[in-house]
Amino acid sequence: MNDLDTEVLPLPPRYRFRDLLLGDQPFPNDDRVQVEFYVNENTFKERLKLFFIKNQRSSLRIRLFNFSLKLLTCLLYIVRVLLDNPDQGIGWAPILWVERKMALWVIQVIVATISFLETMLLIYLSYKGNIWEQIFHVSFVLEMINTLPFIITVFWPPLRNLFIPVFLNCWLAKHALENMINDFHRAILRTQSAMFNQVLILFCTLLCLVFTGTCGIQHLERAGGNLNLLTSFYFCIVTFSTVGFGDVTPKIWPSQLLVVILICVTLVVLPLQFEELVYLWMERQKSGGNYSRHRARTEKHVVLCVSSLKIDLLMDFLNEFYAHPRLQDYYVVILCPSEMDVQVRRVLQIPLWSQRVIYLQGSALKDQDLMRAKMDNGEACFILSSRNEVDRTAADHQTILRAWAVKDFAPNCPLYVQILKPENKFHVKFADHVVCEEECKYAMLALNCICPATSTLITLLVHTSRGQEGQESPEQWQRMYGRCSGNEVYHIRMGDSKFFREYEGKSFTYAAFHAHKKYGVCLIGLKREENKSILLNPGPRHILAASDTCFYINITKEENSAFIFKQEEKQKRRGLAGQALYEGPSRLPVHSIIASMGTVAMDLQNTDCRQSQGGGGGGGGGGSKLTLPTENGSGSRRPSIAPVLELADSSALLPCDLLSDQSEDEVTPSDDEGLSVVEYVKGYPPNSPYIGSSPTLCHLLPVKAPFCCLRLDKGCKHNSYEDAKAYGFKNKLIIVSAETAGNGLYNFIVPLRAYYRSRRELNPIVLLLDNNLDSLLQCGIIYADNLVVVDKESTMSAEEDYMADAKTIVNVQTMFRLFPSLSITTELTHPSNMRFMQFRAKDSYSLALSKLEKQERENGSNLAFMFRLPFAAGRVFSISMLDTLLYQSFVKDYMITITRLLLGLDTTPGSGYLCAMKVTEDDLWIRTYGRLFQKLCSSSAEIPIGIYRTECHVFSSESQISVNMEDCEDTREAKGPWGTRAASGSGSTHGRHGGSADPVEHPLLRRKSLQWARKLSRKSNKQAGKAPVATDWVTQQRLSMYRRSERQELSELVKNRMKHLGLPTTGYDEMNDHHQNTLSYVLINPPPDTRLEPNDIVYLIRSDPLAHVASSSQSRKSSCSNKLSSCNPETRDETQL
């Protein structure tokens, strides 16, 4: 071993220092052979061929020289004609002989010799074995006619004045120009030159025809009328344009024959050229041509990449993109691999879009097409997935490849990507903004079950509107609903804001309440300058700074608002906490909105403060947050509300955290039920269904449930339950009807099991994969409060695009007819199909809403579908509506983050969450939304952002049924979810919301319905003598009886199936259709003087309960436990009024 280490082998001869200096020396016995490559190019002929033909740059120079020679010969011919003085008379001599000066002859001979030698050299170099084909080529024949006679005149002087048709060199110049342009395009690697070449060929052909005709007629007329060049040119133009004035005509037959020949050639050549040009033009129109490089450098543009462009997607994008004033000068370049649709072509020809939208047919995977779209100069690139594909995973794969291709070609171009399935989202994490369709869809469906019409709330927030929809409607709810739909989310730096600048150094809750009271704006969140995270309602402990970015909901942004003070006097600020009380119902702060030109004028209310007369009445003590104060709850004086403090009182707000207090949801099982209470622990889901899912603190089971126990309809060794009734769930069920249990369901379950939901509010979730009547009954649909339908994956292959929702619509309609009181929520692909949800063919009110929708669409509204009752009530939405979320992110880069926070898809420490609260009869002492705002801010630091309102409404085809059902309700008792009498105050926060609200719980609605019934009966008695009216009344009665018998038939069908399955039928008797006489809608950020009504559901942004856990001390925790022990348990579990 040591010998090997010490022994150093000598270097081979190649690596010795001497050899490195002297170079390689031949080795003895070296059998290597040196091989030279491309030896054929070393010959003289090949070198000439490489220089004259193969090399693009050198051949381009040769062709340019040849083109110059041909133009020179034509110019010399014109000079010779101008210097010529032909003899008058008729004969062949003036045609055969011309007068040519010696200097001119010398120049022409030299040029002809050079051209002849060049031609012969090219013939030699391009010889391919067939000499006759090259000899009889048109260009070679013309070369010989125009050059060989001049060379002959050198050796035979008498022929120097012989006429030679040198003007035919114009055709050789045309041929040289075409070759030169082709070489030039190959040299610069330009591929989109067919249109330019064809236009150039057409122009040169016309020019050569006119030049040939002019020179030929002028020369032949030497023996006739002796025309000059200008007169001959005039004659050719008049003749070829088919005008034919007749003032100039050829005199002799040779010139007349030449005119005939030229006309025939023109009639053959020009149509062929025009046909080729038109064909190329049509193909270019299909492919879209190019986006000009000069325009890309001087103008701004964005690129839209799609698999297939439909008219709905195009109009949604254009209307939303150009709704912002800053984007009016932008160009939109559409890059799509398919040919332009007829409807799309028709729309893009409208002057409004033709000047700003450019369609390019091409693929984002080709650099040439990305170059055509000038992607590297684009301001943004929007990549949308095709949601109509049968295989949504394959559609996502195409989107991912497009995103990679764009990022590789233009790494600095901002990317806005839409992904369908959440498991594919991590592939495009590099994009600036990503929207996952299934994440948002399932989260909205989940929140619809606990916060009714969340889908409508989010859809209206992310759409651009000015609140002008429905303002000409005679119905009050449509005007209010349309006006509030104009609210959007805006942002502004606090130090630059007139809305919030005066609240610097104050608490967030204080600023939110007073900004809403004074300006009518709703402050929902902020972002610190040093922190990139957006916080929704960070709570009263958050002190505002001038560098904070504030996010607020308003009709328009502050920059477009004019401030008109109604009272000039201003009280001096007093440093008392109770001076900023709400002074009763005031006028609407934004009642004088001027929506024209994007400017809003706001009347600023008097913000005078007065001392609280009730102390801390109504504050967040041990009772409900909206409990009527006891000290002034009676008498004629209106109850007062505690003021919102400028700085938070730690002892009054957020008394404890959720992790340390284990007594919050302790439930003692009743004596008559021996079922064990399900225990939960708070933690993060141990298994993530896909990469990129946001971790959310949830309610979890202490021990993982066995897989066999997940089957509800089959028993196992752990339990013997085979239907939902046997489980005896405390809360009503949430049933999800889907074709497959995909990863997206994770985003449906997480918001319903989030840590901030009270354990009493956790509803059992049933996943139904077989959608038939027996399965619905077995899974406990009669005990369910919400049914979510998402089974439309298999219908994506419909030949007609709009039929993709057919299966879902029919299934939902069937369940709606069988279980009328059930709240059914679904999602459709096309927004236009929402009109078929809960379809009533003979309802005149629905027809009126259809006319209103058409009118709003004609007025240019982006929310024409908003007045459809199922959408307004939150029963249906289209995920394509959230495409606007991606488009708005170009201007509002925070919209995706705020939407995900509202939907519970992301949880940021310190950020609040969306929840709902129901207004009862006992809470109407608050009277107005402004006073409710103050009460919530002062007691629980919650920020209300809107109202979900349910009103009584009678539909024409069901009027008599509604009356009968309302009359029957007077003697009906409220039943619990499982057929037992429900205790007061128990159950869900809002029960069956919207159209499924029980009239027993709505006495005001019942009184309104009875009043309407009395009016209808009096009207019928007065008009009983009129035969037509009586006939209509009888027809209406007959229709009512028919409908009632139809419902009885459906009821018997369901009961028979339940008996066959061994299920009790007691719960189904309550599922009648007396709930169809209501309509519901969403009011976003209503005015402060909006009157509260019974059964209003208020949307709240509640602060994070865990925001201040780290700073809490053990002493405060013990005091919190003492406080909670004396509190009403319903106060701890849910938000009540």
Short mmCIF file of N, CA, C and O in Angstrom, two decimals, residues 917-920 924 927 929 932 946-951 989-990 1002 1081 1083 1090-1099 1137:
data_model
loop_
_atom_site.label_atom_id
_atom_site.label_comp_id
_atom_site.label_asym_id
_atom_site.label_seq_id
_atom_site.Cartn_x
_atom_site.Cartn_y
_atom_site.Cartn_z
N MET A 917 -76.22 36.78 12.00
CA MET A 917 -76.98 36.97 13.23
C MET A 917 -78.42 37.29 12.84
O MET A 917 -78.67 38.04 11.90
N LYS A 918 -79.36 36.72 13.57
CA LYS A 918 -80.77 36.88 13.23
C LYS A 918 -81.43 37.89 14.14
O LYS A 918 -81.21 37.92 15.35
N VAL A 919 -82.27 38.73 13.55
CA VAL A 919 -83.04 39.74 14.29
C VAL A 919 -84.40 39.15 14.62
O VAL A 919 -85.11 38.66 13.74
N THR A 920 -84.76 39.20 15.89
CA THR A 920 -86.04 38.67 16.33
C THR A 920 -86.96 39.82 16.72
O THR A 920 -86.59 40.99 16.70
N LEU A 924 -86.30 44.46 18.07
CA LEU A 924 -86.69 45.60 17.24
C LEU A 924 -86.61 46.92 17.98
O LEU A 924 -86.86 47.97 17.38
N ARG A 927 -84.34 49.38 16.28
CA ARG A 927 -85.03 50.13 15.22
C ARG A 927 -84.27 50.21 13.91
O ARG A 927 -84.80 49.83 12.87
N TYR A 929 -80.57 50.22 11.32
CA TYR A 929 -79.28 49.56 11.06
C TYR A 929 -78.13 50.35 11.66
O TYR A 929 -77.15 49.76 12.13
N LEU A 932 -77.95 49.49 15.25
CA LEU A 932 -77.42 48.14 15.35
C LEU A 932 -75.90 48.15 15.17
O LEU A 932 -75.17 47.43 15.87
N GLY A 946 -73.97 43.94 6.00
CA GLY A 946 -75.16 43.84 5.17
C GLY A 946 -76.28 43.11 5.87
O GLY A 946 -76.14 42.64 7.01
N ILE A 947 -77.42 43.03 5.17
CA ILE A 947 -78.63 42.41 5.71
C ILE A 947 -79.18 41.44 4.68
O ILE A 947 -79.20 41.75 3.47
N TYR A 948 -79.61 40.30 5.16
CA TYR A 948 -80.35 39.35 4.33
C TYR A 948 -81.81 39.44 4.76
O TYR A 948 -82.16 39.05 5.87
N ARG A 949 -82.66 39.97 3.91
CA ARG A 949 -84.03 40.30 4.28
C ARG A 949 -85.01 39.37 3.57
O ARG A 949 -84.86 39.08 2.38
N THR A 950 -86.00 38.93 4.30
CA THR A 950 -87.06 38.08 3.78
C THR A 950 -88.38 38.81 3.92
O THR A 950 -88.72 39.27 5.01
N GLU A 951 -89.11 38.93 2.83
CA GLU A 951 -90.38 39.64 2.82
C GLU A 951 -91.48 38.72 2.30
O GLU A 951 -91.22 37.78 1.54
N THR A 989 -79.12 29.31 14.51
CA THR A 989 -79.15 30.77 14.65
C THR A 989 -80.23 31.39 13.81
O THR A 989 -80.90 32.32 14.22
N HIS A 990 -80.39 30.88 12.59
CA HIS A 990 -81.37 31.49 11.70
C HIS A 990 -82.37 30.48 11.16
O HIS A 990 -83.23 30.84 10.38
N HIS A 1002 -92.74 33.95 11.93
CA HIS A 1002 -92.87 35.26 11.27
C HIS A 1002 -94.28 35.79 11.48
O HIS A 1002 -95.10 35.78 10.56
N TYR A 1081 -83.61 38.78 -0.33
CA TYR A 1081 -82.59 39.51 -1.07
C TYR A 1081 -81.55 40.03 -0.10
O TYR A 1081 -81.75 40.03 1.13
N LEU A 1083 -78.92 43.11 1.11
CA LEU A 1083 -78.64 44.55 1.13
C LEU A 1083 -77.22 44.72 1.64
O LEU A 1083 -76.93 44.48 2.83
N THR A 1090 -81.85 52.62 7.74
CA THR A 1090 -82.66 51.50 7.28
C THR A 1090 -83.33 50.82 8.47
O THR A 1090 -82.66 50.45 9.45
N ARG A 1091 -84.65 50.68 8.40
CA ARG A 1091 -85.39 50.08 9.50
C ARG A 1091 -85.15 48.57 9.54
O ARG A 1091 -85.18 47.90 8.51
N LEU A 1092 -84.91 48.06 10.72
CA LEU A 1092 -84.78 46.63 10.89
C LEU A 1092 -86.16 45.98 10.88
O LEU A 1092 -87.13 46.57 11.37
N GLU A 1093 -86.24 44.80 10.35
CA GLU A 1093 -87.49 44.06 10.30
C GLU A 1093 -87.29 42.69 10.92
O GLU A 1093 -86.16 42.19 10.99
N PRO A 1094 -88.37 42.09 11.40
CA PRO A 1094 -88.23 40.76 11.99
C PRO A 1094 -87.65 39.77 10.97
O PRO A 1094 -87.92 39.85 9.78
N ASN A 1095 -86.83 38.86 11.48
CA ASN A 1095 -86.20 37.81 10.69
C ASN A 1095 -85.13 38.32 9.74
O ASN A 1095 -84.70 37.58 8.86
N ASP A 1096 -84.73 39.58 9.88
CA ASP A 1096 -83.54 40.02 9.16
C ASP A 1096 -82.33 39.25 9.66
O ASP A 1096 -82.18 39.00 10.86
N ILE A 1097 -81.48 38.87 8.76
CA ILE A 1097 -80.22 38.21 9.11
C ILE A 1097 -79.10 39.16 8.74
O ILE A 1097 -78.98 39.59 7.59
N VAL A 1098 -78.29 39.52 9.71
CA VAL A 1098 -77.24 40.52 9.55
C VAL A 1098 -75.91 39.81 9.33
O VAL A 1098 -75.54 38.91 10.10
N TYR A 1099 -75.21 40.20 8.27
CA TYR A 1099 -73.87 39.68 8.02
C TYR A 1099 -72.88 40.44 8.89
O TYR A 1099 -72.86 41.67 8.89
N LEU A 1137 -79.73 38.47 19.04
CA LEU A 1137 -80.12 39.85 19.29
C LEU A 1137 -80.81 39.92 20.64
O LEU A 1137 -81.71 39.14 20.91
#
